[in-house]
PDB file of C-alpha atoms in Angstrom:
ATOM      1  CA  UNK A   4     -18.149  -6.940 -18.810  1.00 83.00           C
ATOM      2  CA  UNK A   5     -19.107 -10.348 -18.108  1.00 91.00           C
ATOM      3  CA  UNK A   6     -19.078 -12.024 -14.926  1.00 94.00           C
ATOM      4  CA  UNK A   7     -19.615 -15.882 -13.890  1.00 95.00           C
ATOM      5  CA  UNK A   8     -22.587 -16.576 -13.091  1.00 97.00           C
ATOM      6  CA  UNK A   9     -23.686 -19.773 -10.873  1.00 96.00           C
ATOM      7  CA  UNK A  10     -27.206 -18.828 -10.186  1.00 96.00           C
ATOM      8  CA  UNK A  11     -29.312 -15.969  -9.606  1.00 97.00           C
ATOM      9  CA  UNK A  12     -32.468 -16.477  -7.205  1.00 96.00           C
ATOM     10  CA  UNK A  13     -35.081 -14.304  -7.726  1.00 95.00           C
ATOM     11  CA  UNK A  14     -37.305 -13.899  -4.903  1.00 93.00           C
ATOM     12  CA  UNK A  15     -35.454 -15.654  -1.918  1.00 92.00           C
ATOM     13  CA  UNK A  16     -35.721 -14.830   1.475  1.00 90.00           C
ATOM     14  CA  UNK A  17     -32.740 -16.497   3.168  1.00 89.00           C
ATOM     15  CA  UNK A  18     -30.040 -14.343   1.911  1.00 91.00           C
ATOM     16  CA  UNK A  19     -31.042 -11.021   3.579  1.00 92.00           C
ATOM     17  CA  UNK A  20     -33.856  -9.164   5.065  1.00 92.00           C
ATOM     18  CA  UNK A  21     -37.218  -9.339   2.496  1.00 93.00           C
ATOM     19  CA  UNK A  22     -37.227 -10.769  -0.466  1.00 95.00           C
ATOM     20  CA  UNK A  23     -34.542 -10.452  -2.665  1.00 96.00           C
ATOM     21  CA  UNK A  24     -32.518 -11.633  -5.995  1.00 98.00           C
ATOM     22  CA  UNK A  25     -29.788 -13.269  -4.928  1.00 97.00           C
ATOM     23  CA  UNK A  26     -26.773 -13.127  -7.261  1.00 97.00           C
ATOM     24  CA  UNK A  27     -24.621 -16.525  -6.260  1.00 97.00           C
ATOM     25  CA  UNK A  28     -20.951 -15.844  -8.263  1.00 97.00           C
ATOM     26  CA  UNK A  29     -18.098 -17.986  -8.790  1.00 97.00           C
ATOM     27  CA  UNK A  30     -14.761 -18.415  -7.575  1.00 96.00           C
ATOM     28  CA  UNK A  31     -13.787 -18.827  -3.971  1.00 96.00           C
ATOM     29  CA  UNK A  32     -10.027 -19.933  -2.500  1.00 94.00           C
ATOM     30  CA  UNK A  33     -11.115 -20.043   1.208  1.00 93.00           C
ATOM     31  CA  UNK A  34     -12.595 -23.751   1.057  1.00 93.00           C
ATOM     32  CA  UNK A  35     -14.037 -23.258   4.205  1.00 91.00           C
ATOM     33  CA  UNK A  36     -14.490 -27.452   5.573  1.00 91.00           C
ATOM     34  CA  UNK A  37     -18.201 -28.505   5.464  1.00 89.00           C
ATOM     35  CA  UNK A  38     -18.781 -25.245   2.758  1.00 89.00           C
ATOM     36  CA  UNK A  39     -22.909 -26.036   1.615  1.00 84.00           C
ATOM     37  CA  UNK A  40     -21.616 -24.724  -1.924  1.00 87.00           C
ATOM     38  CA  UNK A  41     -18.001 -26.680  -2.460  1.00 89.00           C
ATOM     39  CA  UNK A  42     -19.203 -26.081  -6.362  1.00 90.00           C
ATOM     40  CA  UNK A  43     -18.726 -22.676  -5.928  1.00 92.00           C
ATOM     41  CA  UNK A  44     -15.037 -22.666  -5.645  1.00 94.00           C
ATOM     42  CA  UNK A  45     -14.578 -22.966  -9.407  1.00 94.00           C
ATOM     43  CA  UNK A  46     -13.617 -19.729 -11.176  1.00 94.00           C
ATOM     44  CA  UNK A  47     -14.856 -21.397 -14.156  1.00 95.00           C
ATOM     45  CA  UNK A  48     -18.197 -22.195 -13.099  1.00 95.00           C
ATOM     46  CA  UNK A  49     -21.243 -21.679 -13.971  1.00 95.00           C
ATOM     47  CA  UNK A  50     -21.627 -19.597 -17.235  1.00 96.00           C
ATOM     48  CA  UNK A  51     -20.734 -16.140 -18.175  1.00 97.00           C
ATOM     49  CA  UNK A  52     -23.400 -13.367 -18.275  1.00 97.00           C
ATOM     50  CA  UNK A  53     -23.056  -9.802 -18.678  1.00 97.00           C
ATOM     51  CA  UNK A  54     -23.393  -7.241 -16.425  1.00 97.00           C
ATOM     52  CA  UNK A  55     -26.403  -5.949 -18.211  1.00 97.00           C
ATOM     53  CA  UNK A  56     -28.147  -9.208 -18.229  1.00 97.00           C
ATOM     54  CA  UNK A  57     -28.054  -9.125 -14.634  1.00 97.00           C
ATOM     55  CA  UNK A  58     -29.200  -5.814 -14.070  1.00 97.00           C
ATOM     56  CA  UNK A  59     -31.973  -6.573 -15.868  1.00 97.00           C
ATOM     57  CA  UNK A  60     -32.987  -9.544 -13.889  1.00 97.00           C
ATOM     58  CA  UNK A  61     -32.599  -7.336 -11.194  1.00 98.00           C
ATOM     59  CA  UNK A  62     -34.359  -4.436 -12.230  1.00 97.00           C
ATOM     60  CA  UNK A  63     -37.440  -6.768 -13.290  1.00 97.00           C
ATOM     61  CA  UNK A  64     -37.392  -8.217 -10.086  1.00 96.00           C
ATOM     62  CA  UNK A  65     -37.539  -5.426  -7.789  1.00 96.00           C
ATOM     63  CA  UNK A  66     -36.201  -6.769  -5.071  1.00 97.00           C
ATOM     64  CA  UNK A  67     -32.606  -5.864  -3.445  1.00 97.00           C
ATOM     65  CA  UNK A  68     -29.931  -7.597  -4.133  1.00 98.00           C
ATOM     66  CA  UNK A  69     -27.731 -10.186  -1.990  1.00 98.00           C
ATOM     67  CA  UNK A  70     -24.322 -11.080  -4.310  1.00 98.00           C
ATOM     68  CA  UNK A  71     -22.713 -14.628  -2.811  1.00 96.00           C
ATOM     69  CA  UNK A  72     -20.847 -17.543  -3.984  1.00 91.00           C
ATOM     70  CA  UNK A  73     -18.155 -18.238  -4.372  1.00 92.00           C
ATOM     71  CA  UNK A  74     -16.740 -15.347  -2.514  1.00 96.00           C
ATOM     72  CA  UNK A  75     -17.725 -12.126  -4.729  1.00 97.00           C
ATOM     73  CA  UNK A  76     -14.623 -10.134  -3.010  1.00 97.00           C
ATOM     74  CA  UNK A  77     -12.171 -11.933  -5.080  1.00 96.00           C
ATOM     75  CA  UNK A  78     -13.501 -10.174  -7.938  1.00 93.00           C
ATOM     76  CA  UNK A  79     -13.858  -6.656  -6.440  1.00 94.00           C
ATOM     77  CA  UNK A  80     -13.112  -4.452  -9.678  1.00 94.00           C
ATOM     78  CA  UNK A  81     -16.149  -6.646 -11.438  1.00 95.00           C
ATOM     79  CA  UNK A  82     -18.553  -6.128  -8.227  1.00 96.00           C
ATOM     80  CA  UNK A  83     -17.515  -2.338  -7.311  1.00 96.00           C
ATOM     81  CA  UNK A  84     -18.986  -1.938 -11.231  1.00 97.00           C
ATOM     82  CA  UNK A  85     -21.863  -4.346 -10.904  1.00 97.00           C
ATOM     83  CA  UNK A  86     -22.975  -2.708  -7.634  1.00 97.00           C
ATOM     84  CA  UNK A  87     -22.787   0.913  -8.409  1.00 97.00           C
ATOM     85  CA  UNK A  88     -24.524  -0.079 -11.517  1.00 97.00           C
ATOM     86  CA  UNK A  89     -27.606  -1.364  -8.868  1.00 98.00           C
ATOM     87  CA  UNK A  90     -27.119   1.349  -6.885  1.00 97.00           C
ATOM     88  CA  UNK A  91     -27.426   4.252  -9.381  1.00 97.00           C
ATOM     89  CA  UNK A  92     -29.853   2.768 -12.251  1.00 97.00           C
ATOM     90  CA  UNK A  93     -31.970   0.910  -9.659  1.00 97.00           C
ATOM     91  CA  UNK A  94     -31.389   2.080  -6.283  1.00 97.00           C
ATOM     92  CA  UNK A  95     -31.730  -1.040  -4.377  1.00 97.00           C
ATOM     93  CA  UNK A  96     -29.925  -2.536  -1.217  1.00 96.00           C
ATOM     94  CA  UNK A  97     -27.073  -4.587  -1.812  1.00 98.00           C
ATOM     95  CA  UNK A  98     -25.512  -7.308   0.665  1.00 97.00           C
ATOM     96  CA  UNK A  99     -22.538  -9.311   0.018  1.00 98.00           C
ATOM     97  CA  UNK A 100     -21.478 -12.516   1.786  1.00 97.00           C
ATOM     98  CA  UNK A 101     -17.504 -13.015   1.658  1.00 97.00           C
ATOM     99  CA  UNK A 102     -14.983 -14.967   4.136  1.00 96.00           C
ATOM    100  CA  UNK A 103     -13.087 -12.289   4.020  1.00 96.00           C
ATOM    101  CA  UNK A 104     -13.213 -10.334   7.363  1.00 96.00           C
ATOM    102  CA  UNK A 105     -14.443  -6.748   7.773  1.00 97.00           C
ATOM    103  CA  UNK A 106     -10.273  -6.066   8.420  1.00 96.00           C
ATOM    104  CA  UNK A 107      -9.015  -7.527   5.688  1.00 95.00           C
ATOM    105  CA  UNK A 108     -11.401  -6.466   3.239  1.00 95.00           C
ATOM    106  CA  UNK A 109     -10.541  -2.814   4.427  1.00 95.00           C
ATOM    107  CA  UNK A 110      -6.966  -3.084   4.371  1.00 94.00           C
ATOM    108  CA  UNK A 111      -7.319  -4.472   0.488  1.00 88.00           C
ATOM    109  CA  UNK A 112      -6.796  -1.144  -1.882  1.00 88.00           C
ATOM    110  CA  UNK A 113      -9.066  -3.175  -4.235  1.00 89.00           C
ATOM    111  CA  UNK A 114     -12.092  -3.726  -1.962  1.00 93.00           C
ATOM    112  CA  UNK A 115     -12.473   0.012  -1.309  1.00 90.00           C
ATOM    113  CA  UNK A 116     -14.229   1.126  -3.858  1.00 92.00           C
ATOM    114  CA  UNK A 117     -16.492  -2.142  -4.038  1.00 95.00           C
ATOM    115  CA  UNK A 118     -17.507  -1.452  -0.575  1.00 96.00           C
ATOM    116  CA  UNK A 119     -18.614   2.058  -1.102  1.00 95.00           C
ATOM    117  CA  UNK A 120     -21.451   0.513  -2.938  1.00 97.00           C
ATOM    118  CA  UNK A 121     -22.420  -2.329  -0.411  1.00 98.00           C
ATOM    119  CA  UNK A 122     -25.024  -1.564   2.444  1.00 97.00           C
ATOM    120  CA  UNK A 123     -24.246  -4.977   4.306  1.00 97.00           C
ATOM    121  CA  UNK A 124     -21.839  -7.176   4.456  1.00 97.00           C
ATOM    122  CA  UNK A 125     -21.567 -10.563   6.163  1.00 97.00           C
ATOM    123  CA  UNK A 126     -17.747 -11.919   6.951  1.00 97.00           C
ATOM    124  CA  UNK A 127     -16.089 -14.416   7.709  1.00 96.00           C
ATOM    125  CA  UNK A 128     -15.071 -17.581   7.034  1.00 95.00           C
ATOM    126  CA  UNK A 129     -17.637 -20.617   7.437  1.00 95.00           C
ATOM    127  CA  UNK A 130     -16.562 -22.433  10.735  1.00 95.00           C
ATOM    128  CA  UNK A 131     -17.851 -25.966  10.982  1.00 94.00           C
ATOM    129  CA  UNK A 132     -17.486 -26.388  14.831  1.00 95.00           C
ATOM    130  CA  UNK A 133     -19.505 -22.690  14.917  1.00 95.00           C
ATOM    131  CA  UNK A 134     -22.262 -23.967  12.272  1.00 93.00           C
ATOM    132  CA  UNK A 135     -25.890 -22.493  13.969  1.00 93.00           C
ATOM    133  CA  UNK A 136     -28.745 -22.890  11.753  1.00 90.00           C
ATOM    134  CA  UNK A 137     -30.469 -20.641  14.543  1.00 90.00           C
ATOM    135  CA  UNK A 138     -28.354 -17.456  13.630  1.00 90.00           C
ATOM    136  CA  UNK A 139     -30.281 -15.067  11.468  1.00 88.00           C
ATOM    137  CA  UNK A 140     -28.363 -14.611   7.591  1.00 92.00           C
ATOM    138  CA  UNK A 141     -25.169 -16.493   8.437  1.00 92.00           C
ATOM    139  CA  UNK A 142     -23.999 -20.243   8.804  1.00 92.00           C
ATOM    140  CA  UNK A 143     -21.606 -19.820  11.653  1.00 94.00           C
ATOM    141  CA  UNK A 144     -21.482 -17.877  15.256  1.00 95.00           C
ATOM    142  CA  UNK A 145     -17.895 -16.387  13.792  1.00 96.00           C
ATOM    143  CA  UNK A 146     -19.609 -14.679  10.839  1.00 96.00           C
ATOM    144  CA  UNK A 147     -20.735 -11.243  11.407  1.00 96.00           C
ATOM    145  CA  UNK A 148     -23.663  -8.866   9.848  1.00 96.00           C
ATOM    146  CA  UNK A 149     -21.645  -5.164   9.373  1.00 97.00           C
ATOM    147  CA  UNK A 150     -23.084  -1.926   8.219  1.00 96.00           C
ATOM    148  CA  UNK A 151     -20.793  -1.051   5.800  1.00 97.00           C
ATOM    149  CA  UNK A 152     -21.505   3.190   6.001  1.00 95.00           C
ATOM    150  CA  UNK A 153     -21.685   2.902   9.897  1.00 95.00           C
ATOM    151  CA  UNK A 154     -18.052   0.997   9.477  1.00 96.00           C
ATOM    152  CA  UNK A 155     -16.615   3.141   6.960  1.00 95.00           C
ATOM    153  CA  UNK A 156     -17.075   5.836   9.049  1.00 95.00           C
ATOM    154  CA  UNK A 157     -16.270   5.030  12.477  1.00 95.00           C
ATOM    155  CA  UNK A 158     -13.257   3.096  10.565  1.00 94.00           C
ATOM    156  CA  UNK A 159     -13.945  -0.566  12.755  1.00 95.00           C
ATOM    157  CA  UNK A 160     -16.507  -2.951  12.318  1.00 96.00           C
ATOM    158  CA  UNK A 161     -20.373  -2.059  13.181  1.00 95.00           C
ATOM    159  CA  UNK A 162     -22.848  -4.696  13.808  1.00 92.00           C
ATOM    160  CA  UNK A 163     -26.100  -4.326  11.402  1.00 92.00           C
ATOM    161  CA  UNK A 164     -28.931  -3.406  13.374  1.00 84.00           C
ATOM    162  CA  UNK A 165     -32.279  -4.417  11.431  1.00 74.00           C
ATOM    163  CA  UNK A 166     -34.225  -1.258  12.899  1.00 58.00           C
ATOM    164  CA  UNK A 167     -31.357   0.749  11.192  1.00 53.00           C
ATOM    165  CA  UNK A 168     -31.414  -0.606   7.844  1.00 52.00           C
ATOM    166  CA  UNK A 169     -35.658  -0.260   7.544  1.00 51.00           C
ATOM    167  CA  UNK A 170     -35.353   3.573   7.982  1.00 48.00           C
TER     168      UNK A 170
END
């Protein structure tokens, strides 16, 4: 399976807690005014890499993983695969930025099983008039950090608590 590929960034800190290889993917129809990654909205974008390419990036790396874009939920068949792949062969942390909302996401049948694999995810669209460089992992006051097991289980949306996720 291949999947397109804008970047990867191996060893950033600004996409998550740590350091981390961030896995930037391509495609995204929200085109969220003043986006930082307009280039990103191309489906064809970027090149095409396979999914064990990337876990070997990953797996060298040994960092957890943030996927990003593009919005990686538009794909969720190719990142429910990619992730449990991560999860089981490597057993790192995976966050996922998307514009989708926590609601939306769960009332797709084809997000479920992509979110069984995800530890974090960050919603929301990117809000211009709510842009705060100030807010820690996210561009704008709307967006939201979730714990996706807390959330899955009390079936609404749980803010990530740092203290939580270090245990």
């Amino acid at each position: 399976m291949d999947i397109r590929i804008l970047d990867i960034v191996e060893g950033t800190s600004v996409d998550g807690p740590g350091l981390r290889t961030s896995i930037y993917m391509a495609g995204c129809r929200h085109h969220c005014p003043g986006c930082h990654n307009p280039q990103s909205w191309d489906f064809e974008a970027g090149k095409p890499m396979s999914v064990d390419e990337i876990i070997q990036i990953v797996a060298f790396n040994d960092f957890d993983v943030t996927l990003s874009g593009g919005d990686p939920m538009y794909q969720p068949d190719t990142v429910a695969y990619l992730c449990r792949r991560i999860k089981q062969e490597i057993g790192k942390r995976i966050w996922c930025y998307t514009g989708f909302s926590w609601e939306q996401l769960t009332a797709l049948p084809d997000t479920r099983e992509a979110l069984q694999w995800i530890d974090v995810i960050v919603d929301g669209l990117f809000v211009e008039a709510q842009a705060d460089t100030s807010l820690l992992f996210r561009g704008s006051a709307n967006q939201r950090i979730i714990d996706v097991a807390a959330s899955l289980r009390a079936g609404m949306a749980i803010e990530w608590s740092d203290s939580a996720y270090l245990e």
